[in-house]
PDB file of C-alpha atoms and ligand atoms in Angstrom:
ATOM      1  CA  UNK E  28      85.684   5.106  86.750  1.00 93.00           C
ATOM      2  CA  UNK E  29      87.538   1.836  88.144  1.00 98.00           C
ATOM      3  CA  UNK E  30      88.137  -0.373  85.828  1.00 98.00           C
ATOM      4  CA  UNK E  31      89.873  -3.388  87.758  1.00 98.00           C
ATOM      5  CA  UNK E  32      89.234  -5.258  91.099  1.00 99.00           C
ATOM      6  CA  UNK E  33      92.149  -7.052  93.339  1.00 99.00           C
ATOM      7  CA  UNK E  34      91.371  -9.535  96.057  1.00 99.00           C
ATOM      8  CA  UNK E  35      92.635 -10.925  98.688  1.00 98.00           C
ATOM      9  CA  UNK E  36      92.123 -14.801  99.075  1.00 98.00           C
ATOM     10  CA  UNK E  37      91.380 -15.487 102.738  1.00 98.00           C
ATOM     11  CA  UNK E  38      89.171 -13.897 104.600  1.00 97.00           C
ATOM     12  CA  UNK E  39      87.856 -12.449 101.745  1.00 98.00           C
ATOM     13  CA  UNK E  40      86.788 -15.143  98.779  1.00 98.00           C
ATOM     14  CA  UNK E  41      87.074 -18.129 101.666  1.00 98.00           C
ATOM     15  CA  UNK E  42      86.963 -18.558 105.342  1.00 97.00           C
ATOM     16  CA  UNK E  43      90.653 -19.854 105.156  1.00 98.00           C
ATOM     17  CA  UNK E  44      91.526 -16.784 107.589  1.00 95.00           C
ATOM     18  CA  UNK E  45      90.163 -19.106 110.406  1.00 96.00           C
ATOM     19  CA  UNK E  46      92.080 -22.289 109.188  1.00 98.00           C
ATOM     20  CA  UNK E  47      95.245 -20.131 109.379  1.00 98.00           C
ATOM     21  CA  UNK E  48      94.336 -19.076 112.737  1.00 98.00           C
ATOM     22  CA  UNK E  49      93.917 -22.701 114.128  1.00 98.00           C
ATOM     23  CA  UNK E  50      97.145 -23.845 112.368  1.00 98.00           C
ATOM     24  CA  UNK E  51      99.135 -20.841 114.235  1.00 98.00           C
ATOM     25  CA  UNK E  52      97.316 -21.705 117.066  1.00 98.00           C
ATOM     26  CA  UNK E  53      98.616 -25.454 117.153  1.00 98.00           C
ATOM     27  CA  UNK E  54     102.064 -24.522 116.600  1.00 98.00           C
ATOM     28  CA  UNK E  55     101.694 -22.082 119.428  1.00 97.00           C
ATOM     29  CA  UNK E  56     100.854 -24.389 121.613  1.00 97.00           C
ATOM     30  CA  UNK E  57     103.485 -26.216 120.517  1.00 96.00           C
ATOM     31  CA  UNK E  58     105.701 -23.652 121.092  1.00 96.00           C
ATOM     32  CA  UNK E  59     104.434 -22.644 124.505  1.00 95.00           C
ATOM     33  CA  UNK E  60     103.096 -19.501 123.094  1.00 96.00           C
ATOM     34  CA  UNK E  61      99.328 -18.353 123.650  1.00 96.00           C
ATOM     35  CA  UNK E  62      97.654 -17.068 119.909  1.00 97.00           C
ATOM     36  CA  UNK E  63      94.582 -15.240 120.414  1.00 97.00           C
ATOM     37  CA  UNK E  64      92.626 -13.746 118.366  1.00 96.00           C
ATOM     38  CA  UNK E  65      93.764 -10.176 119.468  1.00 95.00           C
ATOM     39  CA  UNK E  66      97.554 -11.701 118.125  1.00 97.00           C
ATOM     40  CA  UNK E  67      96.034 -13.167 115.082  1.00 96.00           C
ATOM     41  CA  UNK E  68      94.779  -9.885 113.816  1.00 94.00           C
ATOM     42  CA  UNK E  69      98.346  -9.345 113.466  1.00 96.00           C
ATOM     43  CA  UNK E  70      99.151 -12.130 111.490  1.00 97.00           C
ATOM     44  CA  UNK E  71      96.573 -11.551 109.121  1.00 96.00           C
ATOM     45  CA  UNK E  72      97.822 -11.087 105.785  1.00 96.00           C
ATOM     46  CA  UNK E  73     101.288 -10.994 106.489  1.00 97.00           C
ATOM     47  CA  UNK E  74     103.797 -13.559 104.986  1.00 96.00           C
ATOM     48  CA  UNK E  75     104.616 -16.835 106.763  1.00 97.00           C
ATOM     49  CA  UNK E  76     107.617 -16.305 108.136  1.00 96.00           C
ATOM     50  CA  UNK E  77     106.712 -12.953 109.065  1.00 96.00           C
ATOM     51  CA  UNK E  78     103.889 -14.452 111.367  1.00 97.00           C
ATOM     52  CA  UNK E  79     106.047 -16.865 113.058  1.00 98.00           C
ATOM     53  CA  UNK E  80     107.875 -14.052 114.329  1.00 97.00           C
ATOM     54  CA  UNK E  81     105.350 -11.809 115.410  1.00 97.00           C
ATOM     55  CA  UNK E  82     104.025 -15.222 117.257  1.00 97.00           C
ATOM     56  CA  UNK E  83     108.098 -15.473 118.675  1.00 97.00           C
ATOM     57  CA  UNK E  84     107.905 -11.613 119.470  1.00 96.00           C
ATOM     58  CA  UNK E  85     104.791 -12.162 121.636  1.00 94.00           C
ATOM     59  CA  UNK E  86     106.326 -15.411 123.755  1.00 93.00           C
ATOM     60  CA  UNK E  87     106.431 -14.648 127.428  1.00 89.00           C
ATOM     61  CA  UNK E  88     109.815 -16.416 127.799  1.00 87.00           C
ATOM     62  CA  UNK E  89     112.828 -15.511 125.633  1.00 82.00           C
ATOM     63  CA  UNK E  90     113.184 -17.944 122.321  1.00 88.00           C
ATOM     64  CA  UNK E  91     116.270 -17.479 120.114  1.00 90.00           C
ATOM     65  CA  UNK E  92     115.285 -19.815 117.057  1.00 95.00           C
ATOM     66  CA  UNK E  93     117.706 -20.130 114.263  1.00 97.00           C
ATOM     67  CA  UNK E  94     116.765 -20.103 110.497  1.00 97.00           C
ATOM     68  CA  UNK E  95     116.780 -22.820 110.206  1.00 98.00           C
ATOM     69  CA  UNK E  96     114.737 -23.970 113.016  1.00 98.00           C
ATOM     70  CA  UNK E  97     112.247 -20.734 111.862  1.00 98.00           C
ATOM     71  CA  UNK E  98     111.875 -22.492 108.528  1.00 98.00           C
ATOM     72  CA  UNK E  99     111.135 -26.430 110.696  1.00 98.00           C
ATOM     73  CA  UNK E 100     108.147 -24.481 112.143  1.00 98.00           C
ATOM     74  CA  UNK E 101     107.005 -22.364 109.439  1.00 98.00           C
ATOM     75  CA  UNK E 102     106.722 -25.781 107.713  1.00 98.00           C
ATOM     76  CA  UNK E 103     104.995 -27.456 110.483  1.00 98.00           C
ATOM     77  CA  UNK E 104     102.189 -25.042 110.216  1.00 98.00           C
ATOM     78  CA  UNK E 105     102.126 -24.955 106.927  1.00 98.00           C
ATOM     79  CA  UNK E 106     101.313 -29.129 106.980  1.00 98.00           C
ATOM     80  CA  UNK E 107      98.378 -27.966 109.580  1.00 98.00           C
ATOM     81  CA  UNK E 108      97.209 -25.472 107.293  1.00 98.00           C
ATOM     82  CA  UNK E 109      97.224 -27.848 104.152  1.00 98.00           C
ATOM     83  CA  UNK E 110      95.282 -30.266 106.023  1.00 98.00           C
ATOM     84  CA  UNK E 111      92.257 -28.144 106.774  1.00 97.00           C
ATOM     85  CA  UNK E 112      92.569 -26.792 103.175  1.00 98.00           C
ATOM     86  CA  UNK E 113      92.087 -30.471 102.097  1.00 97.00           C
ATOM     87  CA  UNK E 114      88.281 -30.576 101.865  1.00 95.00           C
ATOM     88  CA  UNK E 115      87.039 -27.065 100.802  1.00 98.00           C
ATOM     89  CA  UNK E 116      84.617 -26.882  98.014  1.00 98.00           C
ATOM     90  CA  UNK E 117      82.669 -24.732  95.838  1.00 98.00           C
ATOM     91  CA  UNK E 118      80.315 -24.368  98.631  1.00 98.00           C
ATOM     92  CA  UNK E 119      83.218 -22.637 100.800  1.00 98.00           C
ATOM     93  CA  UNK E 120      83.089 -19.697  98.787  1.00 98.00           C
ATOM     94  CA  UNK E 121      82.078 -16.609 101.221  1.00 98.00           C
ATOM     95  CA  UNK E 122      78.233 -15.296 100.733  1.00 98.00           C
ATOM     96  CA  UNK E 123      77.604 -12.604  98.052  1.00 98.00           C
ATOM     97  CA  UNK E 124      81.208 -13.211  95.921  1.00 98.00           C
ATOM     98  CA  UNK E 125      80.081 -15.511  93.708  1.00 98.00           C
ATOM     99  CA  UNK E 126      77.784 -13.254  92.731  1.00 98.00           C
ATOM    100  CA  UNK E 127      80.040  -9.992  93.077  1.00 98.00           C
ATOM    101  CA  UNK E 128      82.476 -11.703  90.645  1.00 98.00           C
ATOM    102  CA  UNK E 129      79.386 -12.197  88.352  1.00 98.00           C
ATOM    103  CA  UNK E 130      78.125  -8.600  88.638  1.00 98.00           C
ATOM    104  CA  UNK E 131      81.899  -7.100  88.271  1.00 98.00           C
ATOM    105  CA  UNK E 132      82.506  -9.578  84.794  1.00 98.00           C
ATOM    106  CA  UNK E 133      79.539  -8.206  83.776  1.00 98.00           C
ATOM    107  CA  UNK E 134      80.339  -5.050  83.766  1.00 98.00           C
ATOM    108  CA  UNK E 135      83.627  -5.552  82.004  1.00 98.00           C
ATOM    109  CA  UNK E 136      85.628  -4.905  84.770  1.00 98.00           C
ATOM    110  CA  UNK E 137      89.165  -6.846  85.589  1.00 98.00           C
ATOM    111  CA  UNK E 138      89.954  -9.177  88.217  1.00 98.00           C
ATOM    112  CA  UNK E 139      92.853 -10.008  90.131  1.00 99.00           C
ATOM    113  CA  UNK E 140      94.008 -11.712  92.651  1.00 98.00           C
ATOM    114  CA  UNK E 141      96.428 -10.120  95.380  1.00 98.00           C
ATOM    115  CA  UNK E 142      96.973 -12.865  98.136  1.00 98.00           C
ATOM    116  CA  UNK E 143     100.214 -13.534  99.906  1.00 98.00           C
ATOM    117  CA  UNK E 144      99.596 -17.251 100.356  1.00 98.00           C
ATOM    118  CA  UNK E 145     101.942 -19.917  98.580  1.00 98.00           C
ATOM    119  CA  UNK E 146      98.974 -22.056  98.664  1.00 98.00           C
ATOM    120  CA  UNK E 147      96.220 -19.321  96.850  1.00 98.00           C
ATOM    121  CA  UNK E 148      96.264 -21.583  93.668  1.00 98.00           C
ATOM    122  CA  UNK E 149      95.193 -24.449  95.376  1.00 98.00           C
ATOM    123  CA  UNK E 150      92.509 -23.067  97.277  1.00 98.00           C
ATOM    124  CA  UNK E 151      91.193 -21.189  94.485  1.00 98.00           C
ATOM    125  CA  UNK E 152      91.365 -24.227  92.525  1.00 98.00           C
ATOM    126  CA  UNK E 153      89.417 -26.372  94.869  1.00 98.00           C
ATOM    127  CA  UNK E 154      86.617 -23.324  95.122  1.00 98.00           C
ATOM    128  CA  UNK E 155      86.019 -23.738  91.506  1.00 98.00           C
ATOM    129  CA  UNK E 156      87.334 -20.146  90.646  1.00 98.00           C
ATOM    130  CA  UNK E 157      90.416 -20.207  89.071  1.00 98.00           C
ATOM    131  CA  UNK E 158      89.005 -19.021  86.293  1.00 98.00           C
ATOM    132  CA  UNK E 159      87.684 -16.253  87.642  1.00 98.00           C
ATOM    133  CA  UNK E 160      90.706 -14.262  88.008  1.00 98.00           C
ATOM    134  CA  UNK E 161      92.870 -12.942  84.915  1.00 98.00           C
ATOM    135  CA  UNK E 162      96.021 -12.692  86.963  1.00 98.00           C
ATOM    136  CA  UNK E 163      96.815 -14.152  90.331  1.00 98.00           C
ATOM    137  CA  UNK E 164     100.267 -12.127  91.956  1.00 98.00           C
ATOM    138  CA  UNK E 165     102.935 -14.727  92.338  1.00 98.00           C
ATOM    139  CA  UNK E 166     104.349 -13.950  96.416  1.00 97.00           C
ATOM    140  CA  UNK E 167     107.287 -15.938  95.922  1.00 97.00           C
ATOM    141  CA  UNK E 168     108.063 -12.912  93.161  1.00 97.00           C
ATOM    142  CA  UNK E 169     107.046 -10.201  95.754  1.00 98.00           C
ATOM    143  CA  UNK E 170     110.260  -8.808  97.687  1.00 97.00           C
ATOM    144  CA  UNK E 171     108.179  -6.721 100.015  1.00 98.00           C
ATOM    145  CA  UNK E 172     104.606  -8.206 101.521  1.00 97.00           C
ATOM    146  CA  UNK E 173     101.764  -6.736 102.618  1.00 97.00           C
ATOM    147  CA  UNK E 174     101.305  -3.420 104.874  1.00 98.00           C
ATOM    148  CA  UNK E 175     103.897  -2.770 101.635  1.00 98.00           C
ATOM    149  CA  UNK E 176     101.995  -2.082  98.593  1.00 98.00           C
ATOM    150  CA  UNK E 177     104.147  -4.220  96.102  1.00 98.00           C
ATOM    151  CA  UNK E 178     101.063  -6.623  95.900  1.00 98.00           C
ATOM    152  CA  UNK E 179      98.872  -4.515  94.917  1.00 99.00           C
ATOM    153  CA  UNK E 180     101.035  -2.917  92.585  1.00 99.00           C
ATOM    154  CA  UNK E 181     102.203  -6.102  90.761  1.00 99.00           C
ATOM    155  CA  UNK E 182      98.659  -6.640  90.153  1.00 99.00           C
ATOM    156  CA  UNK E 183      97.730  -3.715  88.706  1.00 99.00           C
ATOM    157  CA  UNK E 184     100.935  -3.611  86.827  1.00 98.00           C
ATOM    158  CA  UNK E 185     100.005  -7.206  85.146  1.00 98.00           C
ATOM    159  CA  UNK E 186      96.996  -5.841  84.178  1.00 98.00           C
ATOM    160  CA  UNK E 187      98.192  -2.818  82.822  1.00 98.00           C
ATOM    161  CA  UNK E 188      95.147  -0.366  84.887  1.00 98.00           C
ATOM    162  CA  UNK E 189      96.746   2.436  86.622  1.00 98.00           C
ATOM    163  CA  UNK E 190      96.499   2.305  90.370  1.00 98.00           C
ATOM    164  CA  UNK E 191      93.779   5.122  90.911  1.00 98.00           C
ATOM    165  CA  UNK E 192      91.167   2.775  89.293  1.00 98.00           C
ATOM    166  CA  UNK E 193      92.005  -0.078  90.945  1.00 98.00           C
ATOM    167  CA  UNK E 194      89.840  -1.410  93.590  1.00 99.00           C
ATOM    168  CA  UNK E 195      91.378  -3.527  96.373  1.00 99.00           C
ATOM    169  CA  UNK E 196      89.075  -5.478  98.477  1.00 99.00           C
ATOM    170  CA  UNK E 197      90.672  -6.784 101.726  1.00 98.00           C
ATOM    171  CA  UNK E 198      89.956  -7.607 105.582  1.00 98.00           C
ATOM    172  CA  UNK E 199      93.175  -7.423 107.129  1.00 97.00           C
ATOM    173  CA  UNK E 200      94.968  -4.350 108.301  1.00 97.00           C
ATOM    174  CA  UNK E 201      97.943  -4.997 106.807  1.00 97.00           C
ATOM    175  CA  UNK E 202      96.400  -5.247 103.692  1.00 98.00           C
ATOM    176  CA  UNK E 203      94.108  -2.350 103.988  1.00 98.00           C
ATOM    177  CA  UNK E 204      97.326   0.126 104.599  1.00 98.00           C
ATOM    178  CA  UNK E 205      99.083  -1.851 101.384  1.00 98.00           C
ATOM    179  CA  UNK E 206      95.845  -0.955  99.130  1.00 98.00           C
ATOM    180  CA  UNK E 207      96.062   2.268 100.580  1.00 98.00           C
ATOM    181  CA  UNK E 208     100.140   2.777 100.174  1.00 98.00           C
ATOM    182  CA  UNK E 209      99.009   1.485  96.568  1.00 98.00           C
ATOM    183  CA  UNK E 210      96.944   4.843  96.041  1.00 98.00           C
ATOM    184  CA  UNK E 211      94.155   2.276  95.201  1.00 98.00           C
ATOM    185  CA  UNK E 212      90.473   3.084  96.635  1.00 98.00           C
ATOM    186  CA  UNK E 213      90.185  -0.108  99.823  1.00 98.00           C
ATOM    187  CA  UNK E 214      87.273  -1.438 100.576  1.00 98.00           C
ATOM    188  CA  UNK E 215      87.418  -3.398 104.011  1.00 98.00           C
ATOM    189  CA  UNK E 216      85.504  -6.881 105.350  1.00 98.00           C
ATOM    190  CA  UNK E 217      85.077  -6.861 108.902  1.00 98.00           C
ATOM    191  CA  UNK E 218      85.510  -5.127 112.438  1.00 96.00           C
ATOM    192  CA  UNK E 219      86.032  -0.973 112.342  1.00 97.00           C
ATOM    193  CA  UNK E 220      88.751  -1.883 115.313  1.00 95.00           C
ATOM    194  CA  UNK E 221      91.328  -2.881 112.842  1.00 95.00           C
ATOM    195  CA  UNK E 222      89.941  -1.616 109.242  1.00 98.00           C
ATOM    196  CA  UNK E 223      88.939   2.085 110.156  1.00 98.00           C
ATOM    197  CA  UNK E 224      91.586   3.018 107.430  1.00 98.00           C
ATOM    198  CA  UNK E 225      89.296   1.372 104.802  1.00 98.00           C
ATOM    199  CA  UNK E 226      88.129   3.673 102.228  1.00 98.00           C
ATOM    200  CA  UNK E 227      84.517   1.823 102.515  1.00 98.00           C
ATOM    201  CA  UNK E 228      83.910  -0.733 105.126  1.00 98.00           C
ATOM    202  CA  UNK E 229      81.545  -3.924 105.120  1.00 98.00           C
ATOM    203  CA  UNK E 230      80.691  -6.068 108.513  1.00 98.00           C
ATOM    204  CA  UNK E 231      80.747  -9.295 106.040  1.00 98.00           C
ATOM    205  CA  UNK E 232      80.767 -10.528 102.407  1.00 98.00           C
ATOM    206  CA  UNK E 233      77.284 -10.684 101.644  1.00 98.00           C
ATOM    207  CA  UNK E 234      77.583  -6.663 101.911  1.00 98.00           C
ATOM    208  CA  UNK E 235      79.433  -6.478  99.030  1.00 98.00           C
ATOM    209  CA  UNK E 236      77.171  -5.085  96.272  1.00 98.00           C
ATOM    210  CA  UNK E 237      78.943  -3.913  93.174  1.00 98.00           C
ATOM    211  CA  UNK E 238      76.768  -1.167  93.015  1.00 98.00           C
ATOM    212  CA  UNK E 239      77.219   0.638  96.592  1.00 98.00           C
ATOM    213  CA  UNK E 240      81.185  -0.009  95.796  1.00 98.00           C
ATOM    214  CA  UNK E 241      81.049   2.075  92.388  1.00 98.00           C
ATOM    215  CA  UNK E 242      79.040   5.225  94.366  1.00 98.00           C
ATOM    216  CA  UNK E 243      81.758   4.789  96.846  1.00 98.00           C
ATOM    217  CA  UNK E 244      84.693   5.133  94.667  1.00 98.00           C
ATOM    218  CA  UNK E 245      83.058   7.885  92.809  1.00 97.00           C
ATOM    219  CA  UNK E 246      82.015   9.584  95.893  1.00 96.00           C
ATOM    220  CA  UNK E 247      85.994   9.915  96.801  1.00 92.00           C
ATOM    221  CA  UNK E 248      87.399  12.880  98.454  1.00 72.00           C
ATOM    222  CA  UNK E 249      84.150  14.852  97.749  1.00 69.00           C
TER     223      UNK E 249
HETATM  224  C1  BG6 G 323      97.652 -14.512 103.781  1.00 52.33           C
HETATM  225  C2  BG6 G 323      97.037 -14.880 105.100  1.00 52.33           C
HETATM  226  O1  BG6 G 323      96.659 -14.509 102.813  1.00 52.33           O
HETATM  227  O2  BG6 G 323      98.649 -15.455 103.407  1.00 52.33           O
HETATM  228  C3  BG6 G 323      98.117 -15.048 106.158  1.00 52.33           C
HETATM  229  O3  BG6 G 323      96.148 -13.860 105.498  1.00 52.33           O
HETATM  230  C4  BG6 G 323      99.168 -16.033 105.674  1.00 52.33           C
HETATM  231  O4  BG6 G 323      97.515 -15.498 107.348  1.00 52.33           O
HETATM  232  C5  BG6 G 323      99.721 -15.585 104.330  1.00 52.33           C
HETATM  233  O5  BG6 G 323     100.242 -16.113 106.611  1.00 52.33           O
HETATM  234  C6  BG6 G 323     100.748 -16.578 103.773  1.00 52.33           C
HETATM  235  O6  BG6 G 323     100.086 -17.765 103.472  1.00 52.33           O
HETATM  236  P1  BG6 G 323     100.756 -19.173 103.247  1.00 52.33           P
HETATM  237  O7  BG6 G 323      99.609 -20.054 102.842  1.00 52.33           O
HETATM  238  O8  BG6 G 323     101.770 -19.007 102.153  1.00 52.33           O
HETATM  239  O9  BG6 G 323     101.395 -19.589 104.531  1.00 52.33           O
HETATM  240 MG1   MG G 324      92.974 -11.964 104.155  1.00 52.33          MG
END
């Protein structure tokens, strides 16, 4: 039986995947470097900095940046980011999780929160759902992000469930392969192109049903 569930923030709970995409986008342009959605897959829950260089690594001209100027532009997208996170509200939460978080507290189940974003508290706040989660994973105390498991882990560690019945729910590559790593049972939210790895697989949110996820997990390896 699973006894605890561990979400990712955006793309997941909130359409905030998109607001990263148009912030990375902006300081792409900025930086003379095309981000399209093919490249943005990439980005998807992976760190900051680690996006800004995947974004460097894909510039059609040579661009030696120093830390220091890395950090200057990490920053500037952050200040995008923080803009268009400004105005979400309750009614920004995805279709189906408000009432997936419902069904799951219902049935005594655990919930935490695995997202890799420094600003996670605030959008969760501004959703109306901090409450909602038991433990949220701290990324500025994660050493290795997402494809590595150490997310995932720390979350299931906090809450003191042992990985096998943990349920990570995700819909970005990297963080379907980190649920994986984790030895956790993934379920995936969006395209088969990118989250084929996913132990079950939803087009959207409102096809999460608490239900179908349980007869997945216990269907495992059978
Ligand atoms: C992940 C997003 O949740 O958080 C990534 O999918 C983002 O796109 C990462 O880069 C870090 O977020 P932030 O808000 O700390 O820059
Ligand atoms: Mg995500």
């Amino acid at each position: 039986q699973p006894q605890a569930f561990i979400f990712d923030l955006d793309g997941v709970i909130t359409d905030t995947a998109e607001f990263h995409y148009l912030a990375w986008k902006q300081v792409g342009e900025e930086l003379g470097i095309s981000v399209d959605r093919e490249l943005n897959e990439q980005l998807k829950g992976v760190s900051r900095l680690e996006s800004l260089e995947r974004i460097l690594s894909a510039s059609p001209h040579p661009l030696s940046l120093s830390d220091a100027e890395k950090e200057q532009w990490a920053t500037r997208k952050n200040n995008h980011y923080r803009e268009l996170i400004e105005a979400i509200r309750p009614s920004d939460i995805l279709p189906g999780i408000t009432e997936l978080l419902e069904e799951i507290q219902a049935s005594k189940l655990r919930i935490a929160l695995g997202s890799a974003s420094r600003n996670a508290t605030f959008v969760l706040d501004k959703l109306g759902l901090t409450e909602a989660f038991e433990y949220i994973v701290d990324p500025g105390r994660i050493a290795f992000g997402k494809p590595h498991p150490e997310t995932f882990l720390n979350a299931a560690d906090a809450l003191g469930v042992p990985y096998a019945a943990c349920i990570g729910v995700e819909d970005s590559e990297a963080g379907i392969e980190a649920i994986n790593q984790a030895g956790m049972f993934s379920v995936g939210v969006g395209a088969p192109a990118f989250l084929h790895e996913a132990d079950y697989l939803v087009p959207d949110t409102s096809r999460l049903k608490l239900e179908e996820i349980r007869k997945a997990y216990s269907d495992q390896g059978t």
